[in-house]
């Protein structure tokens, strides 16, 4: 079976490499020449654990190819996935420019039946727009080429993307014809053999499922942040409350960790887009509006705690930031809480020294020389007054606190945005965390 995947970013590249691993012949397409050139030279443009070996193995086996020219592969494939970006538009709705560009190219050049599958996260109704765009191009050409559209939203998590793709909780596929269903069944057969659930449904439900899933997860995070803030006021410990409720099988223990707000390329934009979809349909998503506003406030919590601790006398202070990516296991800094924190620190006249195991290049691209880049967590804390623990990388878990305390200014502070450390281990470094009352 031959397929093309258009958009070779976090989703497109991981999906492409994984489908190839399952024996499918995959061509990954991207308009970004630099990205495709580096992939052709064996260099992976993003950080995702084990992706380099997976890509190399499948390129070597002749099942994974890269090109900038979608037109050149259209005659050879049965399915075209679209995994291009859907960034937020100015008003918060999903910008469908890239999705519709791909549809247009397909309509201009297909000569035989294909299923055009949207893997990008797109609002309900997008498949209809994709279909209309392709049909309009076919009409312009004056030809009749049969095609179908389908929706196959992706649920992988950056940092665990390969496992998520290969061992998914479920695969959701929205179709509107038997022929498309048959092809998608053939594609996912290796997974069905392993008893993974492939759930077929209508296209609008599939499109909505992705937004509902991300919005539910964002809701859990904001809910726990709200509970954590109240715990501080009433003298409770959110870590205990989390364990107390997480053991309830109706609630479950995942996504109950309070912190410095959700970030990344998906939750913020998907929550916004769903609120917008509701507005466009005359409905008010009150819960999600609150989820968003709690999150905005929570992104400032680390700075607020630090500033309050020093009664606002923080100008000129040197501080260390541990972790820059929006979560461990990725170099992705889109909407990362670290950026909100660093901007507040710089605005207050602090000097920032930061370290992240994989996101340093990405940070340099975004923050330039406004901060200094340390070579490890020990280098970051030299002469610093405070440490901000922002991304819970495993390698930060058991630092030598004695060495750290000695290299910092007198009366140092650790602001733990992930509630990972405990005051007892800190050698008299003052400990501030989330959701623990006095
Ligand atoms: N990143 C995630 O964890 C994740 C998870 C699930 C779903 N999604 C969704 O998947 C989609 C892609 O996300 P991503 O993080 O992989 O984005 P990304 O920005 O990493 O990659 C998108 C790629 O599409 C390419 N592109 C844009 N227009 C193109 C065109 N006309 N032809 C060919 N290539 C084109 C870009 O150059 C870029 O390389 C988004 O809708 C996102 O919401 C992302």
Coordinates of C-alpha atoms and ligand atoms in Angstrom, one line a residue:
X1 CA 0.0 0.0 0.0
X2 CA 1.3 3.5 -0.9
X3 CA 0.4 6.7 0.9
X4 CA 1.5 10.3 1.1
X5 CA 1.6 12.4 4.2
X6 CA 1.6 16.1 3.6
X7 CA 3.2 18.2 6.4
X8 CA 6.3 16.7 7.9
X9 CA 6.2 18.2 11.4
X10 CA 5.8 16.5 14.7
X11 CA 2.6 14.6 13.6
X12 CA 3.5 14.1 9.9
X13 CA 7.0 12.8 10.5
X14 CA 6.1 10.5 13.4
X15 CA 3.0 9.1 11.5
X16 CA 5.0 8.6 8.3
X17 CA 7.8 6.8 10.0
X18 CA 5.4 4.6 12.0
X19 CA 3.2 3.7 9.0
X20 CA 6.5 2.8 7.2
X21 CA 7.5 0.6 10.1
X22 CA 4.2 -1.3 9.6
X23 CA 5.2 -2.1 6.0
X24 CA 3.5 0.7 4.2
X25 CA 5.3 2.7 1.5
X26 CA 5.2 6.3 2.7
X27 CA 6.2 9.6 1.1
X28 CA 6.4 12.5 3.5
X29 CA 5.9 15.8 1.7
X30 CA 6.6 19.3 3.0
X31 CA 6.9 22.8 1.5
X32 CA 9.8 23.6 3.8
X33 CA 12.8 22.7 1.6
X34 CA 15.3 23.0 4.5
X35 CA 13.3 20.4 6.4
X36 CA 13.1 18.0 3.5
X37 CA 16.8 18.5 2.6
X38 CA 17.9 17.8 6.2
X39 CA 15.7 14.6 6.2
X40 CA 17.2 13.5 2.9
X41 CA 20.6 13.9 4.6
X42 CA 19.4 11.8 7.5
X43 CA 19.1 14.7 10.0
X44 CA 15.8 14.8 12.0
X45 CA 14.6 18.4 12.3
X46 CA 12.8 17.9 15.6
X47 CA 13.6 16.2 18.9
X48 CA 11.4 13.1 19.6
X49 CA 12.9 10.1 21.5
X50 CA 13.9 7.2 19.1
X51 CA 12.5 8.9 16.0
X52 CA 16.0 9.2 14.4
X53 CA 16.5 5.4 14.5
X54 CA 12.9 4.7 13.2
X55 CA 13.3 7.1 10.3
X56 CA 16.8 5.8 9.4
X57 CA 15.6 2.1 9.5
X58 CA 12.7 2.8 7.2
X59 CA 14.6 5.0 4.8
X60 CA 17.2 2.2 4.6
X61 CA 14.4 -0.3 3.9
X62 CA 13.2 1.8 1.0
X63 CA 9.7 2.4 2.6
X64 CA 10.1 6.0 3.7
X65 CA 10.7 8.8 1.2
X66 CA 10.8 12.6 1.4
X67 CA 9.9 15.2 -1.2
X68 CA 8.8 18.8 -1.5
X69 CA 6.7 17.9 -4.6
X70 CA 3.3 16.6 -3.7
X71 CA 2.2 16.5 -7.4
X72 CA 5.0 14.0 -8.2
X73 CA 3.5 11.3 -5.8
X74 CA -0.2 11.8 -6.3
X75 CA -0.4 9.3 -9.2
X76 CA 1.1 6.5 -7.0
X77 CA -0.9 6.7 -3.8
X78 CA -4.2 5.5 -2.5
X79 CA -4.4 7.7 0.5
X80 CA -3.2 11.3 1.0
X81 CA -3.0 12.4 4.7
X82 CA -2.9 16.1 5.5
X83 CA -0.9 16.8 8.6
X84 CA -0.1 20.4 8.1
X85 CA -0.3 23.0 10.8
X86 CA -3.6 24.6 11.9
X87 CA -2.3 27.5 14.0
X88 CA -4.8 29.9 15.7
X89 CA -6.1 32.7 13.6
X90 CA -6.2 36.2 15.2
X91 CA -9.7 35.5 16.6
X92 CA -8.7 32.1 18.1
X93 CA -10.3 30.0 15.4
X94 CA -8.2 27.4 13.5
X95 CA -6.4 28.9 10.5
X96 CA -7.3 26.4 7.7
X97 CA -5.1 28.1 5.1
X98 CA -2.6 25.2 4.8
X99 CA -5.2 22.5 4.9
X100 CA -7.1 24.1 2.0
X101 CA -3.9 24.8 0.1
X102 CA -3.2 21.0 0.2
X103 CA -6.8 20.3 -0.9
X104 CA -6.4 22.7 -3.8
X105 CA -3.2 21.0 -5.1
X106 CA -4.8 17.6 -4.8
X107 CA -7.9 18.8 -6.8
X108 CA -5.6 20.3 -9.4
X109 CA -3.6 17.1 -10.0
X110 CA -5.4 13.8 -9.0
X111 CA -6.1 11.5 -11.9
X112 CA -7.5 8.5 -10.0
X113 CA -9.5 7.7 -6.8
X114 CA -7.8 8.7 -3.6
X115 CA -9.0 9.2 0.0
X116 CA -7.9 12.6 1.4
X117 CA -7.6 12.2 5.1
X118 CA -7.2 15.1 7.5
X119 CA -5.0 14.3 10.4
X120 CA -4.5 17.9 11.5
X121 CA -6.8 19.1 14.2
X122 CA -9.5 20.9 12.4
X123 CA -13.0 22.2 13.4
X124 CA -16.1 20.4 12.5
X125 CA -17.1 21.1 9.0
X126 CA -13.5 21.2 7.6
X127 CA -13.8 17.9 5.7
X128 CA -16.8 19.5 3.9
X129 CA -14.5 22.5 2.9
X130 CA -11.8 20.2 1.8
X131 CA -14.2 18.2 -0.3
X132 CA -15.6 21.4 -1.9
X133 CA -12.1 22.8 -2.6
X134 CA -11.1 19.6 -4.4
X135 CA -14.3 19.4 -6.3
X136 CA -14.0 23.0 -7.4
X137 CA -10.6 22.3 -8.8
X138 CA -11.8 19.2 -10.6
X139 CA -14.7 21.3 -12.1
X140 CA -12.2 23.9 -13.3
X141 CA -10.3 21.1 -15.0
X142 CA -13.5 19.8 -16.4
X143 CA -12.7 16.2 -15.3
X144 CA -14.5 13.7 -13.2
X145 CA -12.2 12.0 -10.8
X146 CA -13.8 10.1 -7.9
X147 CA -12.4 10.8 -4.4
X148 CA -13.4 10.7 -0.7
X149 CA -12.6 12.7 2.3
X150 CA -12.1 11.3 5.8
X151 CA -11.0 12.5 9.2
X152 CA -8.4 10.7 11.3
X153 CA -7.4 13.0 14.1
X154 CA -4.1 12.3 15.8
X155 CA -3.8 11.8 19.6
X156 CA 0.0 11.3 20.0
X157 CA 1.8 13.1 22.7
X158 CA 5.1 14.8 22.0
X159 CA 7.8 13.0 24.0
X160 CA 6.0 9.6 23.7
X161 CA 4.8 10.0 20.1
X162 CA 6.1 6.7 18.7
X163 CA 4.6 4.6 21.4
X164 CA 1.3 6.6 21.3
X165 CA 1.1 6.0 17.5
X166 CA 2.1 2.3 17.6
X167 CA 0.1 1.4 20.7
X168 CA -2.8 3.9 20.7
X169 CA -5.7 3.8 23.2
X170 CA -7.8 4.0 20.1
X171 CA -7.8 5.2 16.5
X172 CA -10.7 7.4 15.5
X173 CA -11.7 7.5 11.8
X174 CA -14.5 9.5 10.3
X175 CA -15.8 8.3 6.9
X176 CA -18.7 8.9 4.7
X177 CA -18.3 6.1 2.1
X178 CA -17.8 2.3 2.2
X179 CA -14.9 2.6 -0.2
X180 CA -13.0 5.0 2.2
X181 CA -13.8 2.8 5.2
X182 CA -12.4 -0.2 3.3
X183 CA -9.1 1.6 2.5
X184 CA -8.8 2.9 6.0
X185 CA -9.4 -0.6 7.4
X186 CA -6.7 -1.9 5.2
X187 CA -4.3 0.8 6.4
X188 CA -4.9 0.1 10.1
X189 CA -5.2 -3.7 9.8
X190 CA -1.8 -4.3 11.4
X191 CA -3.1 -2.4 14.5
X192 CA -6.4 -4.2 14.5
X193 CA -4.6 -7.5 14.5
X194 CA -3.1 -6.4 17.8
X195 CA -6.6 -5.7 19.1
X196 CA -6.3 -1.9 19.1
X197 CA -9.6 -0.3 18.8
X198 CA -10.3 1.5 15.5
X199 CA -13.5 3.4 16.0
X200 CA -15.3 4.3 12.8
X201 CA -17.8 7.1 12.9
X202 CA -19.2 10.0 10.9
X203 CA -16.8 12.8 9.9
X204 CA -18.2 15.6 12.1
X205 CA -18.0 13.4 15.2
X206 CA -14.4 12.4 14.4
X207 CA -13.5 16.1 14.0
X208 CA -15.2 17.0 17.3
X209 CA -13.7 14.0 19.2
X210 CA -10.2 15.5 18.9
X211 CA -11.2 18.9 20.3
X212 CA -13.3 17.3 23.0
X213 CA -10.4 15.1 24.1
X214 CA -7.9 18.0 24.3
X215 CA -10.4 20.2 26.0
X216 CA -11.2 17.6 28.6
X217 CA -7.5 17.2 29.4
X218 CA -7.0 21.0 29.6
X219 CA -10.1 21.1 31.9
X220 CA -8.5 18.6 34.3
X221 CA -5.4 20.7 34.5
X222 CA -7.1 24.0 35.1
X223 CA -9.4 22.4 37.6
X224 CA -6.5 21.0 39.6
X225 CA -4.7 24.4 39.4
X226 CA -7.9 26.0 40.8
X227 CA -8.0 23.4 43.6
X228 CA -4.3 24.0 44.3
X229 CA -4.7 27.7 44.6
X230 CA -7.5 27.2 47.1
X231 CA -5.5 24.6 49.0
X232 CA -2.8 27.3 49.7
X233 CA -5.5 29.6 51.1
X234 CA -7.1 27.0 53.4
X235 CA -4.0 25.1 54.6
X236 CA -4.4 21.9 52.6
X237 CA -1.9 20.1 50.4
X238 CA -2.9 19.5 46.8
X239 CA -0.5 16.6 46.5
X240 CA -2.5 14.7 49.1
X241 CA -5.8 15.8 47.6
X242 CA -4.6 14.6 44.2
X243 CA -3.8 11.2 45.6
X244 CA -7.1 11.2 47.5
X245 CA -9.2 11.8 44.4
X246 CA -7.0 10.0 41.8
X247 CA -7.7 6.7 43.5
X248 CA -11.4 7.0 42.7
X249 CA -11.8 4.8 39.7
X250 CA -14.4 7.2 38.3
X251 CA -11.8 10.0 38.3
X252 CA -8.5 8.2 37.6
X253 CA -5.1 9.5 38.4
X254 CA -3.9 11.0 35.1
X255 CA -3.8 14.7 34.3
X256 CA -4.3 15.7 37.9
X257 CA -1.0 17.5 38.4
X258 CA -1.2 21.2 39.3
X259 CA 1.6 23.3 37.9
X260 CA 2.4 26.5 36.0
X261 CA -0.3 26.1 33.4
X262 CA -0.7 24.0 30.2
X263 CA 1.2 25.1 27.1
X264 CA 2.4 23.4 23.9
X265 CA 1.2 23.5 20.4
X266 CA -2.2 21.8 21.0
X267 CA -4.1 22.5 24.3
X268 CA -4.1 26.4 24.1
X269 CA -5.0 26.6 20.5
X270 CA -7.6 23.7 20.6
X271 CA -9.4 25.1 23.6
X272 CA -9.5 28.5 21.9
X273 CA -10.7 27.0 18.6
X274 CA -13.5 25.1 20.3
X275 CA -14.7 28.2 22.1
X276 CA -14.7 29.9 18.8
X277 CA -16.6 27.1 17.0
X278 CA -19.3 27.4 19.7
X279 CA -19.5 31.1 19.4
X280 CA -19.9 30.8 15.6
X281 CA -22.8 28.4 16.3
X282 CA -24.5 30.7 18.8
X283 CA -23.3 28.8 21.9
X284 CA -21.2 29.8 24.9
X285 CA -18.7 27.3 26.2
X286 CA -18.6 28.6 29.7
X287 CA -16.5 25.8 31.2
X288 CA -13.8 26.2 28.6
X289 CA -13.7 29.9 29.0
X290 CA -13.0 29.4 32.6
X291 CA -10.4 26.7 31.8
X292 CA -8.6 29.2 29.6
X293 CA -8.7 32.1 32.1
X294 CA -7.4 29.9 35.0
X295 CA -4.6 28.8 32.7
X296 CA -3.6 32.4 31.8
X297 CA -3.4 33.3 35.5
X298 CA -1.5 30.1 36.3
X299 CA 1.2 30.9 33.8
X300 CA 2.2 33.8 36.0
X301 CA 2.1 31.9 39.3
X302 CA 5.8 31.2 39.5
X303 CA 6.8 34.8 39.0
X304 CA 4.1 36.0 41.5
X305 CA 5.4 33.6 44.2
X306 CA 9.0 34.7 43.6
X307 CA 8.2 38.4 43.6
X308 CA 6.0 38.2 46.7
X309 CA 8.8 36.3 48.5
X310 CA 11.2 39.1 47.9
X311 CA 8.5 41.8 48.5
X312 CA 9.0 43.0 44.9
X313 CA 12.7 43.8 45.4
X314 CA 13.9 41.6 42.6
X315 CA 15.5 44.1 40.1
X316 CA 19.0 43.1 39.1
X317 CA 18.7 39.6 40.7
X318 CA 20.2 36.6 38.8
X319 CA 17.8 33.7 38.6
X320 CA 18.1 30.2 37.1
X321 CA 15.4 28.5 34.9
X322 CA 15.5 24.7 34.8
X323 CA 13.6 23.5 31.8
X324 CA 12.3 25.5 28.8
X325 CA 10.3 23.1 26.6
X326 CA 6.6 23.0 27.3
X327 CA 6.9 19.5 28.8
X328 CA 9.7 16.9 29.1
X329 CA 10.6 14.8 26.1
X330 CA 10.4 17.5 23.5
X331 CA 12.1 20.6 22.2
X332 CA 8.8 22.2 21.4
X333 CA 8.5 25.6 23.1
X334 CA 5.2 26.7 21.5
X335 CA 3.2 28.5 24.3
X336 CA 5.6 27.2 26.9
X337 CA 5.0 28.5 30.4
X338 CA 8.8 29.1 30.6
X339 CA 8.4 31.9 28.0
X340 CA 5.7 33.7 30.1
X341 CA 8.0 33.4 33.2
X342 CA 11.1 34.6 31.4
X343 CA 9.4 37.6 29.9
X344 CA 8.1 38.6 33.3
X345 CA 11.5 38.2 34.9
X346 CA 13.2 40.2 32.2
X347 CA 10.6 42.9 32.4
X348 CA 11.3 43.1 36.2
X349 CA 15.0 43.6 35.5
X350 CA 16.2 40.1 36.5
X351 CA 19.1 38.3 34.8
X352 CA 18.1 34.8 33.6
X353 CA 20.3 31.8 33.1
X354 CA 18.5 28.9 31.6
X355 CA 19.1 25.2 30.9
X356 CA 17.2 22.6 29.1
X357 CA 18.4 19.2 27.9
X358 CA 17.1 19.5 24.4
X359 CA 15.4 22.8 23.8
X360 CA 18.4 25.1 23.9
X361 CA 18.5 25.7 20.1
X362 CA 14.8 26.4 20.0
X363 CA 15.2 28.8 23.0
X364 CA 18.0 30.7 21.3
X365 CA 15.8 31.1 18.2
X366 CA 13.0 32.6 20.3
X367 CA 14.8 34.4 23.1
X368 CA 18.1 35.3 21.3
X369 CA 20.6 36.9 23.7
X370 CA 18.1 38.3 26.2
X371 CA 19.1 35.5 28.5
X372 CA 22.2 33.4 29.1
X373 CA 22.3 29.7 28.3
X374 CA 23.9 27.4 30.8
X375 CA 25.6 24.1 30.1
X376 CA 23.8 22.3 32.9
X377 CA 21.7 22.9 36.0
X378 CA 24.8 23.6 38.1
X379 CA 26.1 26.1 35.7
X380 CA 22.7 27.8 35.6
X381 CA 22.6 28.4 39.4
X382 CA 26.0 30.0 39.8
X383 CA 25.5 33.2 41.9
X384 CA 21.7 33.0 41.4
X385 CA 19.2 34.0 44.0
X386 CA 16.4 31.8 42.9
X387 CA 15.8 28.6 40.8
X388 CA 12.6 28.1 38.8
X389 CA 11.9 24.5 38.2
X390 CA 9.6 24.8 35.1
X391 CA 9.9 21.5 33.0
X392 CA 10.1 18.3 35.0
X393 CA 12.9 16.6 33.1
X394 CA 13.9 13.3 34.7
X395 CA 17.6 14.4 34.8
X396 CA 16.7 17.2 37.2
X397 CA 15.2 14.8 39.8
X398 CA 18.1 14.2 42.1
X399 CA 20.5 17.2 42.0
X400 CA 23.3 17.6 44.5
X401 CA 21.6 20.3 46.6
X402 CA 24.7 20.9 48.8
X403 CA 26.7 21.9 45.7
X404 CA 23.8 24.0 44.4
X405 CA 23.3 25.8 47.7
X406 CA 27.0 26.6 47.9
X407 CA 27.1 28.1 44.5
X408 CA 24.1 30.4 45.0
X409 CA 23.6 33.7 46.7
X410 CA 22.8 33.7 50.5
X411 CA 19.1 32.8 51.3
X412 CA 18.3 31.2 48.0
X413 CA 14.9 30.1 46.9
X414 CA 13.6 27.3 44.8
X415 CA 10.2 27.9 43.1
X416 CA 9.1 24.4 42.1
X417 CA 6.5 24.7 39.3
X418 CA 6.0 20.9 39.2
X419 CA 5.9 19.9 42.9
X420 CA 8.7 17.4 42.4
X421 CA 11.1 18.3 45.2
X422 CA 10.5 18.3 49.0
X423 CA 11.8 20.9 51.5
X424 CA 13.7 18.2 53.5
X425 CA 16.2 17.5 50.7
X426 CA 17.1 21.0 49.9
X427 CA 19.9 22.0 52.4
X428 CA 18.1 25.1 53.6
X429 CA 17.1 26.4 50.3
X430 CA 13.7 28.0 50.8
X431 CA 11.0 25.9 49.0
X432 CA 8.0 27.4 47.3
X433 CA 5.7 25.1 45.4
X434 CA 2.1 24.9 44.1
X435 CA -0.9 24.2 46.2
X436 CA 0.5 23.6 49.7
X437 CA -0.8 25.8 52.5
X438 CA 1.2 26.7 55.6
Ligands
LIG1 N1 2.2 18.4 17.9 C1 1.4 17.5 18.4 O1 1.7 16.9 19.5 C2 0.0 17.2 17.8 C3 -0.7 16.1 18.3 C4 -1.9 15.8 17.7 C5 -2.4 16.6 16.7 N2 -1.7 17.7 16.2 C6 -2.2 18.5 15.1 O2 -1.5 18.1 13.9 C7 -1.3 19.2 13.0 C8 0.2 19.4 12.7 O3 0.8 19.6 14.0 P1 2.4 19.6 14.1 O4 2.8 19.9 15.5 O5 3.0 18.4 13.4 O6 2.8 20.9 13.2 P2 4.2 21.4 12.6 O7 4.1 22.9 12.6 O8 5.3 20.7 13.4 O9 4.3 20.8 11.2 C9 3.4 21.2 10.1 C10 4.2 21.1 8.8 O10 3.3 21.3 7.7 C11 4.1 22.0 6.7 N3 3.2 22.6 5.7 C12 2.5 23.7 5.8 N4 1.8 23.9 4.7 C13 2.2 22.9 3.8 C14 1.8 22.6 2.5 N5 0.9 23.3 1.8 N6 2.3 21.5 1.9 C15 3.2 20.7 2.6 N7 3.6 21.0 3.9 C16 3.1 22.1 4.5 C17 5.0 22.9 7.5 O11 6.1 23.3 6.7 C18 5.4 22.1 8.7 O12 6.6 21.4 8.5 C19 -1.9 20.4 13.7 O13 -3.3 20.5 13.3 C20 -1.9 20.0 15.2 O14 -2.9 20.6 16.0 C21 -0.4 18.0 16.8

